[in-house]
């Protein structure tokens, strides 16, 4: 009897204690999270860091949503013996689904101050569409003034890759090993049929403005072709060329004229049957890129052409172990006469744009700043490393000089593009990209406007309803924003 | 006789149609796990591809993808969830069903109320709270909360209402059994079919749960299978391979089918054990 | 029955066991769930969200969040979507499951291969919702096999994902497929628990199958039936995974397949504890009211029939 009473009493005490902890925790949450002490952190941190460095920093923590950088890091940094003795590199990969990566990263950054040195994030990866969310805060370090890269180090990078990660004070807060300029990849056979030529220079001339692009769409349609596959195919070319950010200083959402142009063009393309009503990545879209496709061309950036588009263009997939970067003889044997391999060519298209890319941020509070600097320097600034990466993977890397050297190197011609040297066009295109109007809200805006207007293109709703749905959806994601009056 | 036969034909036809409908998704899964990424991307086919072995090797040899560890973690979490959820729900239901005490109605009403709170509601608060309890990146928050599973409790209670006469408990007391003993040796066996049913359900839902684990787990050695699937799905363009995604989903189903078949036997057997009826 | 209960009441020494057996449940619940839930409710009266990495608030705004959810959002529309999709999935589900459960447990029918069928019908539930949605997406896409079949049969192809009926129908179909096996098992467990002598008695009294079903089976499995109905309703109100993945989170077309939890999930993007909290409280109240109505309707009426005193004692009134 007594025993049970004491058990009950104990349990009650336990419960009460726990509720007390609970109350206390509520208070902790109530406390405003790290305030926007805009200057404090970056100024104090870097000065303090170098001194402690020798003793701290046994674990280098790198966060990302996939293993892309991990692979490169292991080959071109760790594999070269550049990680100092006694330092363990730990990658934390949180997949993107359901925004899990940003959720986890946010929680970790917010508690960075209280984390032990071995748990502190040192480096993390971000994407362009939400770059400013991290860049424009004190959680990331200025790669020049804090991390210690020199302006000379980063002078070889494409300017737009820096614009995307420049905070409101003008400091560059992240750096990338890749540039992802986009081009228009068209079917040579269809171009010949419609325009009488498949020469990239002539095709480029024929569609160098949106008006001309529209004319070709009309001509293609008359011959039974579609100009584009989906609603969103041309989206990036418009959204990358806006005249102002999505949100003004008053937190009001502004739909740029160029976005309105995309809506207008896509609606008219859809109504006239110039596109195939697909969405990016759906199976009809992929199939449109293959032998059965009747689509004039696709807007694609660096990573898309020699991988996604190439894979989709084939009738029989490449055998195991064969790739564009592997054994050339096996690659040739596997691709010759396979599907529409060789039928694509690239040209600039009506407007310069980029699509994709990942950036490296140095986290405030990192206890490994020297190593972070070395990684950034080798992986994103070093001409030799970046040239090797491009040669090994065909990825387009972020070094103007290196890329221009390869642009004139005829051995770099792509058989998939009928012998064109695509690096040449990418290098040209990348210089013209202007991303000064990026905003921290781009991710939500880009996603939601495409979603909302899909219904309008498809005649499920009228224009005003689509617009209304767009505002509703983005304000759900960003409660601080307002609809325009 | 002929009506009986007609009945049977109707039954079998419907059962076969439903089975086809159910197995169809598995067929699709198997087909896709034998195909190459670009084939899958370009649309569906009913024909098996020749890439099964390659996909399997790719998944198993993917050094960033600890599949075996993932299966083990998933097994630990799901088995612990199933065991805790069923045992403690029976215990809780037993308390409400058998005893009369002052706050019983309050306790029952409370459990019924919390049953209706969707887990998404407090997910973010939960994650922050786990951070404070120092349980981030641990498997514990994935299974320990299942001790309090209102829905399982409610099922156990419903089942007890039809299948556990109080006379049974009374009889055990007459024999001088302690309450714990009565519970473990009399009540649990009677509840076996219900336990098997809920063990399957809780096991499966823990096995396939992505939402909470994705917020809690960070390091590779603690990842469960759904996180690995999501990780494959957000792979970069060079490694993005739907063939591997489907292969991993396929691999993830095998252990659970085995467990399902084992447990479903208990449902039948448990009934045969029977119990004293009023 | 009543006498037994009374006897228990008198034996005070047993009451403490009631409390003791509740300890694990309540301890764990308080430690792991109640704390975050209470803070969720607390924050529903605050403006409290993240703008990027910057915390906005918490600042007390009273019932503003509730006002804006109830009067400025499209919550009624999402509530309608949710219930509509749930009902068109649940009706076939309960009919099919009940039929199958009776067939499987009917010894006179002498069905063969029942263990095969029982195994198979539950299997769709074993596939992750994400993978299941991916498969359906491929199956019903514009160039998927279903559309190929339509074309082969001389019909117009149908863009399932772009049409309201198509999307809602697919979600309901997937819910049905994923859950009818589960429901069948539950009902079977209920029916198998019925004392066979009751069936024998009914048989001796000359009851036909239909009468046995309505007068013996249904009343006997009532607790399980109420359970199935309630949990399915709760599951329906909490519907999230399938529409989320199938529509890529958009709830399209025109937000007609946006469920209430998807709407809630939208607020989690900005960690909007204020709005999400208010929405949660509203959802909770709505679910609770619906559940109480159903619970009372299904149990109170024949409480004298039931063989325990719990329903009348413990049932929410």
XYZ file of C-alpha atoms in Angstrom, chain A residues 50-354:
305
model
C 41.502 33.156 -35.772
C 42.987 33.074 -32.283
C 40.909 30.173 -31.042
C 41.369 28.335 -34.228
C 44.379 26.273 -33.337
C 42.647 24.533 -30.486
C 39.074 24.320 -31.784
C 37.758 22.827 -34.946
C 38.226 19.112 -34.818
C 35.031 18.523 -36.734
C 34.181 20.389 -39.900
C 30.412 20.337 -40.350
C 29.018 20.768 -43.832
C 25.265 20.821 -44.457
C 23.506 20.210 -47.742
C 20.357 18.705 -49.243
C 22.124 16.255 -51.530
C 25.549 14.756 -52.075
C 26.563 16.843 -55.070
C 29.101 18.986 -53.229
C 30.185 16.080 -51.059
C 31.252 14.170 -54.157
C 33.218 17.104 -55.533
C 34.742 17.835 -52.139
C 35.891 14.279 -51.665
C 37.520 14.171 -55.078
C 39.004 17.615 -55.450
C 39.764 18.632 -51.867
C 39.887 15.735 -49.447
C 41.237 13.429 -52.142
C 44.077 15.855 -52.729
C 45.093 15.610 -49.093
C 44.027 19.144 -48.312
C 42.148 18.346 -45.122
C 44.555 18.859 -42.210
C 45.498 15.993 -39.967
C 43.082 15.427 -37.085
C 40.117 17.198 -38.667
C 37.045 15.126 -39.322
C 34.748 16.303 -42.102
C 31.124 15.547 -41.373
C 28.441 15.976 -44.004
C 24.854 16.314 -42.858
C 22.442 15.693 -45.690
C 18.800 16.592 -45.125
C 16.646 15.995 -48.198
C 14.576 18.800 -49.691
C 11.142 17.188 -49.512
C 8.570 19.202 -47.579
C 11.121 21.958 -47.066
C 12.878 19.687 -44.566
C 16.349 20.956 -45.434
C 15.591 24.578 -44.678
C 13.603 23.656 -41.575
C 16.497 21.651 -40.166
C 19.098 24.184 -41.227
C 17.129 27.056 -39.676
C 16.808 25.259 -36.370
C 20.510 24.443 -36.372
C 21.569 27.983 -37.248
C 19.297 29.467 -34.604
C 20.875 27.288 -31.946
C 24.379 27.627 -33.379
C 25.409 29.904 -30.509
C 24.721 27.249 -27.903
C 26.007 24.299 -29.889
C 29.302 22.701 -28.958
C 32.224 23.402 -31.258
C 32.048 19.999 -32.838
C 28.395 20.485 -33.685
C 28.585 23.992 -35.018
C 27.867 24.275 -38.712
C 30.906 25.514 -40.582
C 29.746 25.426 -44.167
C 26.297 25.022 -45.651
C 24.858 24.941 -49.115
C 22.026 27.049 -50.448
C 20.155 27.528 -53.697
C 19.644 30.785 -55.524
C 15.895 31.086 -55.042
C 16.198 31.355 -51.295
C 19.811 32.546 -51.073
C 18.990 35.959 -49.647
C 17.055 34.375 -46.797
C 20.427 33.265 -45.428
C 22.747 35.727 -47.082
C 21.007 38.805 -45.786
C 21.446 37.784 -42.154
C 24.220 37.614 -39.595
C 24.209 33.845 -39.746
C 26.468 33.928 -42.778
C 29.922 35.454 -43.026
C 31.267 37.878 -45.581
C 33.543 35.724 -47.704
C 36.007 38.576 -48.157
C 36.069 40.506 -44.914
C 35.241 37.648 -42.543
C 36.408 34.466 -44.213
C 39.430 36.061 -45.780
C 39.192 35.402 -49.489
C 40.786 38.282 -51.356
C 38.904 40.209 -53.972
C 41.529 38.910 -56.355
C 40.582 35.344 -55.444
C 36.988 35.870 -56.481
C 37.642 38.161 -59.412
C 37.552 35.244 -61.819
C 33.963 34.323 -61.006
C 30.946 35.196 -63.085
C 29.431 38.364 -61.764
C 25.872 37.103 -61.537
C 26.911 34.286 -59.197
C 28.056 36.994 -56.781
C 25.054 39.268 -57.288
C 22.725 36.512 -56.158
C 24.527 36.251 -52.810
C 25.234 39.912 -52.144
C 23.497 41.184 -49.017
C 21.834 44.548 -48.575
C 25.106 46.083 -47.375
C 26.900 45.018 -50.497
C 28.959 42.227 -48.946
C 29.333 38.939 -50.765
C 28.196 36.189 -48.400
C 28.563 32.985 -50.415
C 30.449 31.536 -53.309
C 29.795 28.880 -55.922
C 31.882 26.485 -57.954
C 29.403 26.464 -60.793
C 27.662 28.903 -63.039
C 24.442 27.781 -64.646
C 23.710 29.962 -67.651
C 20.819 28.761 -69.774
C 20.424 28.321 -73.497
C 17.710 27.320 -75.905
C 18.232 23.764 -77.119
C 16.378 23.144 -80.360
C 15.827 20.213 -82.686
C 17.929 20.596 -85.808
C 15.516 18.581 -87.923
C 12.553 20.699 -86.901
C 14.502 23.932 -87.423
C 15.377 22.793 -90.918
C 11.786 21.997 -91.663
C 10.463 25.271 -90.282
C 13.266 27.737 -90.986
C 15.174 25.972 -93.701
C 18.342 26.000 -91.637
C 19.705 24.293 -88.550
C 22.742 26.528 -88.208
C 22.933 27.843 -84.641
C 23.864 31.364 -85.717
C 20.979 31.602 -88.152
C 18.509 30.000 -85.782
C 19.624 32.419 -83.077
C 18.999 35.332 -85.408
C 15.565 33.996 -86.190
C 14.528 33.900 -82.517
C 16.631 36.566 -80.893
C 13.631 38.529 -79.624
C 10.343 37.365 -78.154
C 8.443 38.744 -81.146
C 10.516 36.636 -83.485
C 10.196 33.689 -81.152
C 6.431 34.103 -81.415
C 6.617 34.149 -85.216
C 8.586 30.922 -85.274
C 6.040 29.394 -82.932
C 3.367 30.263 -85.450
C 5.375 28.842 -88.339
C 6.128 25.673 -86.384
C 2.497 25.249 -85.489
C 1.559 25.466 -89.163
C 3.890 22.537 -89.812
C 2.447 20.484 -86.968
C 5.080 21.215 -84.336
C 4.834 22.745 -80.896
C 7.230 25.561 -80.062
C 7.562 24.635 -76.386
C 6.440 21.703 -74.328
C 5.074 23.223 -71.144
C 3.737 26.287 -69.427
C 6.875 26.904 -67.380
C 9.525 26.189 -70.022
C 10.272 29.821 -70.698
C 9.561 31.030 -67.158
C 13.167 31.477 -66.061
C 14.039 33.559 -69.086
C 11.400 36.055 -68.029
C 11.844 35.892 -64.263
C 15.617 36.385 -64.553
C 15.139 39.619 -66.423
C 12.872 41.579 -64.147
C 13.351 45.284 -63.523
C 12.685 45.177 -59.769
C 12.620 42.596 -56.979
C 9.369 40.769 -56.165
C 8.795 42.841 -53.068
C 9.256 46.577 -52.566
C 10.615 48.333 -49.481
C 7.083 48.545 -48.114
C 6.682 44.733 -48.197
C 4.198 44.982 -51.036
C 4.276 42.293 -53.683
C 5.083 43.597 -57.132
C 4.507 41.506 -60.193
C 7.069 42.690 -62.682
C 6.098 43.511 -66.243
C 8.308 40.721 -67.478
C 6.415 38.181 -65.370
C 3.196 39.583 -66.840
C 4.772 39.093 -70.262
C 5.382 35.452 -69.427
C 1.747 35.049 -68.409
C 0.533 36.753 -71.559
C 2.834 34.790 -73.837
C 2.123 31.461 -72.237
C -1.621 32.052 -72.310
C -1.503 32.888 -75.961
C 0.812 29.925 -76.707
C -1.570 27.627 -74.878
C -4.693 28.966 -76.554
C -3.118 28.716 -79.990
C -1.709 25.259 -79.353
C 1.934 26.331 -79.530
C 2.770 24.315 -76.436
C 1.889 20.874 -75.203
C 0.405 21.947 -71.833
C 2.985 20.062 -69.812
C 4.759 21.038 -66.616
C 8.456 20.808 -65.887
C 9.596 17.289 -65.034
C 6.366 15.481 -65.837
C 6.571 12.463 -68.093
C 4.970 14.097 -71.104
C 7.563 16.853 -70.853
C 10.401 14.332 -70.755
C 8.856 12.357 -73.554
C 8.566 15.524 -75.669
C 12.356 15.700 -75.575
C 12.705 12.241 -77.009
C 12.338 10.616 -80.409
C 8.536 10.852 -80.289
C 8.588 14.554 -79.480
C 7.370 17.225 -81.851
C 8.632 20.184 -79.870
C 10.903 22.783 -81.423
C 13.049 23.350 -78.379
C 13.617 23.542 -74.650
C 15.119 26.137 -72.365
C 17.815 24.342 -70.464
C 20.825 25.323 -68.466
C 24.305 23.814 -68.154
C 23.464 20.780 -66.086
C 20.358 19.996 -68.096
C 21.718 19.625 -71.574
C 24.344 16.931 -71.359
C 22.454 14.929 -68.752
C 18.713 15.328 -68.627
C 18.148 16.269 -72.242
C 20.661 13.731 -73.491
C 19.048 10.945 -71.474
C 15.598 11.898 -72.709
C 16.717 12.094 -76.332
C 17.812 8.467 -76.499
C 15.660 5.587 -77.589
C 17.529 2.976 -75.592
C 19.144 4.239 -72.409
C 22.896 4.295 -72.033
C 24.218 0.985 -70.748
C 25.501 0.734 -67.185
C 28.776 2.582 -66.739
C 28.683 4.413 -70.046
C 28.517 8.193 -69.879
C 29.543 11.290 -71.753
C 32.470 11.655 -69.394
C 33.504 8.016 -69.458
C 35.092 5.918 -72.169
C 34.572 7.861 -75.450
C 34.483 4.779 -77.665
C 31.803 3.075 -75.592
C 29.838 6.316 -75.458
C 29.972 6.688 -79.205
C 28.952 3.100 -79.782
C 26.001 3.476 -77.420
C 24.722 6.728 -78.858
C 25.225 6.440 -82.603
C 21.831 6.184 -84.232
C 20.187 6.009 -80.828
C 16.980 8.042 -80.755
C 17.589 11.632 -81.729
C 21.161 11.818 -80.482
C 22.872 14.514 -82.490
C 19.655 16.232 -83.494
C 19.832 18.943 -80.824
C 21.756 22.185 -81.100
C 21.947 25.158 -78.762
C 21.577 28.892 -79.274
C 21.241 31.798 -76.865
C 17.516 32.320 -77.233
C 15.703 35.596 -76.741
C 17.125 36.496 -73.328
C 20.032 35.607 -71.065
C 19.070 33.623 -68.013
C 20.351 31.069 -65.566
